[in-house]
CSV table of N, CA and C in Angstrom, one decimal:
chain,number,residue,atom,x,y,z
I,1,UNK,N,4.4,13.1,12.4
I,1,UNK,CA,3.3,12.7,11.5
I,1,UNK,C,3.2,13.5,10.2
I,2,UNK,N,3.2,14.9,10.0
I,2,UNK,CA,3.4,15.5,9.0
I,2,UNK,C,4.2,15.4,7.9
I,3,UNK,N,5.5,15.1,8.8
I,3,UNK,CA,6.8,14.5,7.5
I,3,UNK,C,6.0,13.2,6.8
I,4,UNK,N,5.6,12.3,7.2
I,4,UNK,CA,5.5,11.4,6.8
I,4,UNK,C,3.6,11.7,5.6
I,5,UNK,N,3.0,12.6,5.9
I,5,UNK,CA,2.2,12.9,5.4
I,5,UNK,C,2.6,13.6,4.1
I,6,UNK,N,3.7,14.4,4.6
I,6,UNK,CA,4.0,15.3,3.1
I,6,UNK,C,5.4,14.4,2.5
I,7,UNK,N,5.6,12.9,2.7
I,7,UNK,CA,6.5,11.9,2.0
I,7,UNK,C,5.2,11.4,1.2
I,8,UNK,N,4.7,11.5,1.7
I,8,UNK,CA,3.4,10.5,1.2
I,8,UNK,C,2.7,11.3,-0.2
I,9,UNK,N,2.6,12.3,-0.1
I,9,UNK,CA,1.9,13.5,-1.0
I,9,UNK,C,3.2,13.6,-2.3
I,10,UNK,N,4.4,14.0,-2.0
I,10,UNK,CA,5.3,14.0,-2.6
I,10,UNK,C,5.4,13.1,-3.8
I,11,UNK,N,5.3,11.4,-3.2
I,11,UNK,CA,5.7,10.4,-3.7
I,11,UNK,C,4.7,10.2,-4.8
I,12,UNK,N,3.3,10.6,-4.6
I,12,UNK,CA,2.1,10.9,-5.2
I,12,UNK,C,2.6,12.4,-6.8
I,13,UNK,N,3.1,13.0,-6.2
I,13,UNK,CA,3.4,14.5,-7.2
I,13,UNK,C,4.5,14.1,-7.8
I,14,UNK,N,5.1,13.1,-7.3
I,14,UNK,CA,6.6,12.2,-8.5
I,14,UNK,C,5.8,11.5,-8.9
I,15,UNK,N,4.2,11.2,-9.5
I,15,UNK,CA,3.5,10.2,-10.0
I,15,UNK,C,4.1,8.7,-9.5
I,16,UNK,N,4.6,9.0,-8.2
I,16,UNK,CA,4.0,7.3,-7.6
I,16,UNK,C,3.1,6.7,-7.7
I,17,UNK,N,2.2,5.7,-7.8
I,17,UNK,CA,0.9,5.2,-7.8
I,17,UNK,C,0.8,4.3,-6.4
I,18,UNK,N,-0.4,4.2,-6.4
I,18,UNK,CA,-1.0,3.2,-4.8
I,18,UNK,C,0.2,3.8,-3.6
I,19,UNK,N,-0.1,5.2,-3.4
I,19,UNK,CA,0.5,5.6,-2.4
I,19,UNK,C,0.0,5.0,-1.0
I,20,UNK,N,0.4,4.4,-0.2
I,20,UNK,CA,-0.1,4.0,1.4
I,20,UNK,C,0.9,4.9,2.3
I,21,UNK,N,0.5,5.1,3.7
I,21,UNK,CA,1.2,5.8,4.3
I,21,UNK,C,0.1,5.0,5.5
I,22,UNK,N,1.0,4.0,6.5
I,22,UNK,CA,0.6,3.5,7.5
I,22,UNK,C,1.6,3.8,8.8
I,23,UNK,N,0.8,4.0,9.5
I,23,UNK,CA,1.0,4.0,11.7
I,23,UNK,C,1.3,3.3,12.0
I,24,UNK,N,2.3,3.3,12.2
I,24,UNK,CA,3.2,1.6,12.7
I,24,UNK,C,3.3,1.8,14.4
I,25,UNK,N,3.1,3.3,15.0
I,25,UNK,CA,3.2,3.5,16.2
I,25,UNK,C,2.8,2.1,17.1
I,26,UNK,N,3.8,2.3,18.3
I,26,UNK,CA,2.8,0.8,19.1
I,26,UNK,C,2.9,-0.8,18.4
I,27,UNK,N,2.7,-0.7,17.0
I,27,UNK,CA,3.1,-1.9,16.7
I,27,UNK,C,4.4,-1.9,16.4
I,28,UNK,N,5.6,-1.4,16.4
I,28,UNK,CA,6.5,-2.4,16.4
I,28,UNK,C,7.6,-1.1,16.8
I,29,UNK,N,8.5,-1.6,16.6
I,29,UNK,CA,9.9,-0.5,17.3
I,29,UNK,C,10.5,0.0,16.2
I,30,UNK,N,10.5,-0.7,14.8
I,30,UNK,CA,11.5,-0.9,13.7
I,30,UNK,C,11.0,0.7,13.1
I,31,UNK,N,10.0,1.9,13.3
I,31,UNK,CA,9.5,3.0,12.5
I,31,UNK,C,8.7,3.7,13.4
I,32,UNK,N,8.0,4.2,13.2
I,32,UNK,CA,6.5,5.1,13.3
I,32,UNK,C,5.8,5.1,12.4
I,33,UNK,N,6.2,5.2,11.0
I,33,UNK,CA,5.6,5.5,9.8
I,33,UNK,C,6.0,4.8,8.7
I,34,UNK,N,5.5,4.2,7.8
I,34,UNK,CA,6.0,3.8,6.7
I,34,UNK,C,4.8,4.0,5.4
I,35,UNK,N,5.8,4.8,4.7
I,35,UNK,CA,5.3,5.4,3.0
I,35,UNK,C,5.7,3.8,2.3
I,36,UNK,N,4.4,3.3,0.9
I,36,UNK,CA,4.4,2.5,0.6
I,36,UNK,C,3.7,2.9,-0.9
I,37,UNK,N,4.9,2.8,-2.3
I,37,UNK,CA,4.0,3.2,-3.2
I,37,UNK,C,4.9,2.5,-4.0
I,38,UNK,N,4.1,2.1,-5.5
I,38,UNK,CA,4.8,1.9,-6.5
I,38,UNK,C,5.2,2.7,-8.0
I,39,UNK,N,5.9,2.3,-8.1
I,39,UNK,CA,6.9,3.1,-9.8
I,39,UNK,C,6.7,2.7,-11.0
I,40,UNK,N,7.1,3.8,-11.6
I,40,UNK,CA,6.7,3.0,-12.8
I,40,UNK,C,7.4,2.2,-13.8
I,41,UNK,N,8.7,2.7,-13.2
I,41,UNK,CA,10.1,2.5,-14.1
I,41,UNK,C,10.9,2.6,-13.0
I,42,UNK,N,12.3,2.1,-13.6
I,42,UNK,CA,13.7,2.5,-12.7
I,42,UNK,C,14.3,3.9,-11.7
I,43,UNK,N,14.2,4.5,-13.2
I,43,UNK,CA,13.9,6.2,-13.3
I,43,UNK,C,13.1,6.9,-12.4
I,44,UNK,N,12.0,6.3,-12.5
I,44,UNK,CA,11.0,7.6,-12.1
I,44,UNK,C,11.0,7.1,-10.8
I,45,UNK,N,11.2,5.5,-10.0
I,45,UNK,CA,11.2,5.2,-8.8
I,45,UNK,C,12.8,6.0,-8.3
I,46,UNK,N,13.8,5.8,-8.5
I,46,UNK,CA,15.1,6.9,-8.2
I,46,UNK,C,14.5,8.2,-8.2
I,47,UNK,N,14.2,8.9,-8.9
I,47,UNK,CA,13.2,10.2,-8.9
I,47,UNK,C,12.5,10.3,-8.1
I,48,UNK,N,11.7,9.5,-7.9
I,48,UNK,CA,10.8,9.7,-6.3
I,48,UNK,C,12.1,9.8,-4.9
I,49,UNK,N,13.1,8.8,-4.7
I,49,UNK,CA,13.6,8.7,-4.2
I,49,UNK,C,14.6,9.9,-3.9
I,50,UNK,N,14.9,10.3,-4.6
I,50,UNK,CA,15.4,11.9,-4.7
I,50,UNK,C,14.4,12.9,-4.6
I,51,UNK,N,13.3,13.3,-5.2
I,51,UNK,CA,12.7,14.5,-4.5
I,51,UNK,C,12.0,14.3,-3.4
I,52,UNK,N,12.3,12.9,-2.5
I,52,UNK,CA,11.7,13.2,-1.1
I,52,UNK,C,12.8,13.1,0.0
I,53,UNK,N,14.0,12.8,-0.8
I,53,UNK,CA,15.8,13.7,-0.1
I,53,UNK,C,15.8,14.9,-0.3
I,54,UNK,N,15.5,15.8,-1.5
I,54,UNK,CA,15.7,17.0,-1.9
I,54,UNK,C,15.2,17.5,-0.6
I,55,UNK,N,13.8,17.2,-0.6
I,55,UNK,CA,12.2,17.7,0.1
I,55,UNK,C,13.0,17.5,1.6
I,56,UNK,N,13.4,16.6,2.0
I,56,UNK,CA,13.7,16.2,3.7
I,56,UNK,C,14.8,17.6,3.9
I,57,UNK,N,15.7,17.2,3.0
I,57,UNK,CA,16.9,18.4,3.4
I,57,UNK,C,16.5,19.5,3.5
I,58,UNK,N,15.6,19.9,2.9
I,58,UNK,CA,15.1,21.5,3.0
I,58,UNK,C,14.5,21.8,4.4
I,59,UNK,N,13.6,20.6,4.6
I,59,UNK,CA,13.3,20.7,5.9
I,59,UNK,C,13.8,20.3,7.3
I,60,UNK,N,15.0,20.2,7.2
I,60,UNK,CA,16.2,19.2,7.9
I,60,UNK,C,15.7,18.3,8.5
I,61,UNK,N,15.7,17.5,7.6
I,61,UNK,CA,15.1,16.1,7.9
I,61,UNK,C,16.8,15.5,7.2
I,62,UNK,N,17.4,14.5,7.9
I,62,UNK,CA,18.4,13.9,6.9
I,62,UNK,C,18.3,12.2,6.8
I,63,UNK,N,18.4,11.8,5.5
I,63,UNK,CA,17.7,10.2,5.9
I,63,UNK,C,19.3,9.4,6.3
I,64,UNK,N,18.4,8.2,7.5
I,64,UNK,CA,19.9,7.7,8.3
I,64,UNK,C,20.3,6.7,7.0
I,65,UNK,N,19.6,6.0,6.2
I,65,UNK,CA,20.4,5.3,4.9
I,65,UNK,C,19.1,5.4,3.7
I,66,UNK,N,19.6,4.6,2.5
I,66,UNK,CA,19.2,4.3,1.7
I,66,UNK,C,19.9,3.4,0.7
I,67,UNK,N,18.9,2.7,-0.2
I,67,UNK,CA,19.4,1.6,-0.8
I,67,UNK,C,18.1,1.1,-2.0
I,68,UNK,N,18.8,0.5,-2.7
I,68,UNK,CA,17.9,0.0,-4.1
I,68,UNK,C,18.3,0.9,-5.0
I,69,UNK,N,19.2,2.0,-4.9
I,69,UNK,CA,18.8,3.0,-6.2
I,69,UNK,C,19.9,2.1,-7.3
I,70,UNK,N,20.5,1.4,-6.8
I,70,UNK,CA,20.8,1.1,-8.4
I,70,UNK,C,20.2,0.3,-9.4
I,71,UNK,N,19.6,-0.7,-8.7
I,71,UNK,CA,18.6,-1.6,-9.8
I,71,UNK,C,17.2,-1.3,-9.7
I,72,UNK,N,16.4,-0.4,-9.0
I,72,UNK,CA,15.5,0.7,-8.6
I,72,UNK,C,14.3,-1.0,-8.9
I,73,UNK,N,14.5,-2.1,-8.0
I,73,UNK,CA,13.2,-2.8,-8.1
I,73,UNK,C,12.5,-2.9,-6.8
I,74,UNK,N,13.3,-2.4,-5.7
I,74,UNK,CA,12.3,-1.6,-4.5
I,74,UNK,C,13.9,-0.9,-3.8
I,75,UNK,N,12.8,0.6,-4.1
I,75,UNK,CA,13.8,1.9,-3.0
I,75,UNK,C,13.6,1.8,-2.0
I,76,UNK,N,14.9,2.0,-0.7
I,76,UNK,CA,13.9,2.3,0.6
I,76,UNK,C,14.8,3.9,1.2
I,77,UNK,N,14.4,4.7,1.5
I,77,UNK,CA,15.0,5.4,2.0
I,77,UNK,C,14.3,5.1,3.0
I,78,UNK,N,15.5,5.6,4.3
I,78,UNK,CA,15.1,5.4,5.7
I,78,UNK,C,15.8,6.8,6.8
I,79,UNK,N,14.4,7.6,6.9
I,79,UNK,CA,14.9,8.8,8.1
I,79,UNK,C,14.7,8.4,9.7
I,80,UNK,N,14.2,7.0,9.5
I,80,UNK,CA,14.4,6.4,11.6
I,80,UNK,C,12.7,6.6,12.0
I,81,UNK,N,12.1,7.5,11.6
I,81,UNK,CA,11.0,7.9,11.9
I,81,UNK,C,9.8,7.4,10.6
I,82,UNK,N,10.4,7.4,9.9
I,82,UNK,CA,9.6,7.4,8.8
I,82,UNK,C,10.6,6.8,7.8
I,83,UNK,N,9.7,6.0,6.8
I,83,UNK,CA,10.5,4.7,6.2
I,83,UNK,C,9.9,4.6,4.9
I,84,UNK,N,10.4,5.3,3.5
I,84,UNK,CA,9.3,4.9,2.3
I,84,UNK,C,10.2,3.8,1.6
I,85,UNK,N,9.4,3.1,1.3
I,85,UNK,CA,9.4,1.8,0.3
I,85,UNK,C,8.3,2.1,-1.2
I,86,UNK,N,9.2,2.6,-2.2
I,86,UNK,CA,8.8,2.6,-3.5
I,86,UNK,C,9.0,1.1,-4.2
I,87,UNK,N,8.3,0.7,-4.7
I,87,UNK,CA,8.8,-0.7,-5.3
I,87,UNK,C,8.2,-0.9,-7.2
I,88,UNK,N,8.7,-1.8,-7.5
I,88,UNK,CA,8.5,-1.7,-8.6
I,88,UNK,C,6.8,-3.1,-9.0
I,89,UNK,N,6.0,-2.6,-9.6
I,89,UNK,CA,4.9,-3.4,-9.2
I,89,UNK,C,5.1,-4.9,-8.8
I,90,UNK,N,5.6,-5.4,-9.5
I,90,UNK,CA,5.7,-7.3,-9.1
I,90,UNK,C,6.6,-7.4,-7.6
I,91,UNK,N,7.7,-6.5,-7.4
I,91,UNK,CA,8.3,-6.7,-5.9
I,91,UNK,C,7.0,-6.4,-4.9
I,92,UNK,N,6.0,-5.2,-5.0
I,92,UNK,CA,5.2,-4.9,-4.2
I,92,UNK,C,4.2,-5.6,-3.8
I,93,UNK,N,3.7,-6.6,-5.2
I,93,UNK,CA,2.7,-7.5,-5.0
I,93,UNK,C,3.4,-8.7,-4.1
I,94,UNK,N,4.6,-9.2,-4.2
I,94,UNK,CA,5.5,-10.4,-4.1
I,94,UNK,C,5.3,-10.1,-2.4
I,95,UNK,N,6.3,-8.7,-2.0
I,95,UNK,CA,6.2,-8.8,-0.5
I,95,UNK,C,5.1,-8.1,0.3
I,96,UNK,N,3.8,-7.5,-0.5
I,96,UNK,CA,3.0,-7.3,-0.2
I,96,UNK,C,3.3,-6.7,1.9
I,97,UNK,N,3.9,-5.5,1.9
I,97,UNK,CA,4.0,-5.1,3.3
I,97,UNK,C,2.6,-4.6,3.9
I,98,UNK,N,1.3,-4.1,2.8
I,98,UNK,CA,0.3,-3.7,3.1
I,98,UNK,C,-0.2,-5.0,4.4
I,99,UNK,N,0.2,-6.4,3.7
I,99,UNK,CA,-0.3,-7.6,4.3
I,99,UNK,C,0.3,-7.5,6.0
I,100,UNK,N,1.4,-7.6,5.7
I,100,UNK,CA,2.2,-7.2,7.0
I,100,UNK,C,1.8,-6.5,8.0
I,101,UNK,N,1.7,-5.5,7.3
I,101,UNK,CA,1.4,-4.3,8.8
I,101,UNK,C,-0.1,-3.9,8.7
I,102,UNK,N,-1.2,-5.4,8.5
I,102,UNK,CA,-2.3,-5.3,7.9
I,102,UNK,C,-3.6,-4.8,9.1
I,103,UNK,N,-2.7,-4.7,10.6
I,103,UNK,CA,-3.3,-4.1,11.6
I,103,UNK,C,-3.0,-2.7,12.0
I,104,UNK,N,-1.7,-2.2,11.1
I,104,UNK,CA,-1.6,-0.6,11.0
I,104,UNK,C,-3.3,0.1,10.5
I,105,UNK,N,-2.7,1.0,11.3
I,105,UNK,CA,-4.1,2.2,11.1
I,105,UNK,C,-3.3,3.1,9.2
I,106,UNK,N,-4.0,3.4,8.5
I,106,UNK,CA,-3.9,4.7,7.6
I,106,UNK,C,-4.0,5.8,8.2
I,107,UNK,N,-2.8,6.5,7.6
I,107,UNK,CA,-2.8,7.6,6.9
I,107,UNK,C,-3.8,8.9,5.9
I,108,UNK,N,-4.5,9.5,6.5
I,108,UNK,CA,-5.1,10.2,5.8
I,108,UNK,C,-4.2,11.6,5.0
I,109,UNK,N,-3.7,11.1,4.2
I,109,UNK,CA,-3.2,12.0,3.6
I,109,UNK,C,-3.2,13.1,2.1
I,110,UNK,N,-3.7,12.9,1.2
I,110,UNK,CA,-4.3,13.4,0.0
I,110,UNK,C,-5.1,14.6,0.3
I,111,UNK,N,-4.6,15.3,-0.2
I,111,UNK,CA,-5.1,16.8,-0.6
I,111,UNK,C,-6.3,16.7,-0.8
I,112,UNK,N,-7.1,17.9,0.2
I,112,UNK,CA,-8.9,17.9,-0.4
I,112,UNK,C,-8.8,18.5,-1.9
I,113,UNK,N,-9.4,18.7,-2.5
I,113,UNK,CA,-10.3,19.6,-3.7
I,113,UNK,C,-9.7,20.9,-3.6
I,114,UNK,N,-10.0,21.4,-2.4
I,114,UNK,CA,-9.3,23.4,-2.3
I,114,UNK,C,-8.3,23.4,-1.9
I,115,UNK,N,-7.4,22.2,-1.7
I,115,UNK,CA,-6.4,22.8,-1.5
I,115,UNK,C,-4.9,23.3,-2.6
């Protein structure tokens, strides 16, 4: 749960916006976790998607695939455990996964004030 909490934080400090980070536990086999934010651009969604590779490797975390970076209109990297989907706003609205996994529990993730 941590990894997925500091994917989540991360994707936020690459100025992701509408970061989600939902509990998939128990509901389904396909994760545990899945990070859900949107981009601003091409760019900066690839950029998210790379400092939360940079970020994994340091902590050996290695992701089993990934895909979207070349037309960057939804990223997904995938570490098996944890799953973020950056998307570009109109793909996010379109497949709307918040709807989907609309019985996952949140993520409490965001930094208090002191920290």
């Amino acid at each position: 749960m941590q990894f997925a909490i500091e994917v989540a934080r991360l994707a936020r400090d690459l100025k992701a916006t509408d970061v989600v980070a939902l509990d998939l536990r128990g509901i389904t086999s396909l994760t545990d976790f899945t990070i859900i934010a949107t981009g601003t651009s091409d760019r900066q969604m690839r950029g998210v998607a790379e400092g939360v590779i940079e970020y994994a490797r340091k902590v050996g975390q290695r992701p089993f695939g990934k895909c979207g970076m070349e037309n960057a209109a939804w990223v997904i990297v995938d570490f098996v455990d944890v799953v973020l989907h950056v998307f570009a706003k109109p793909y996010r609205e379109y497949y709307d996964l918040e709807l989907l996994w609309g019985d996952a529990p949140r993520l409490e993730w965001a930094r208090s004030e002191s920290a």
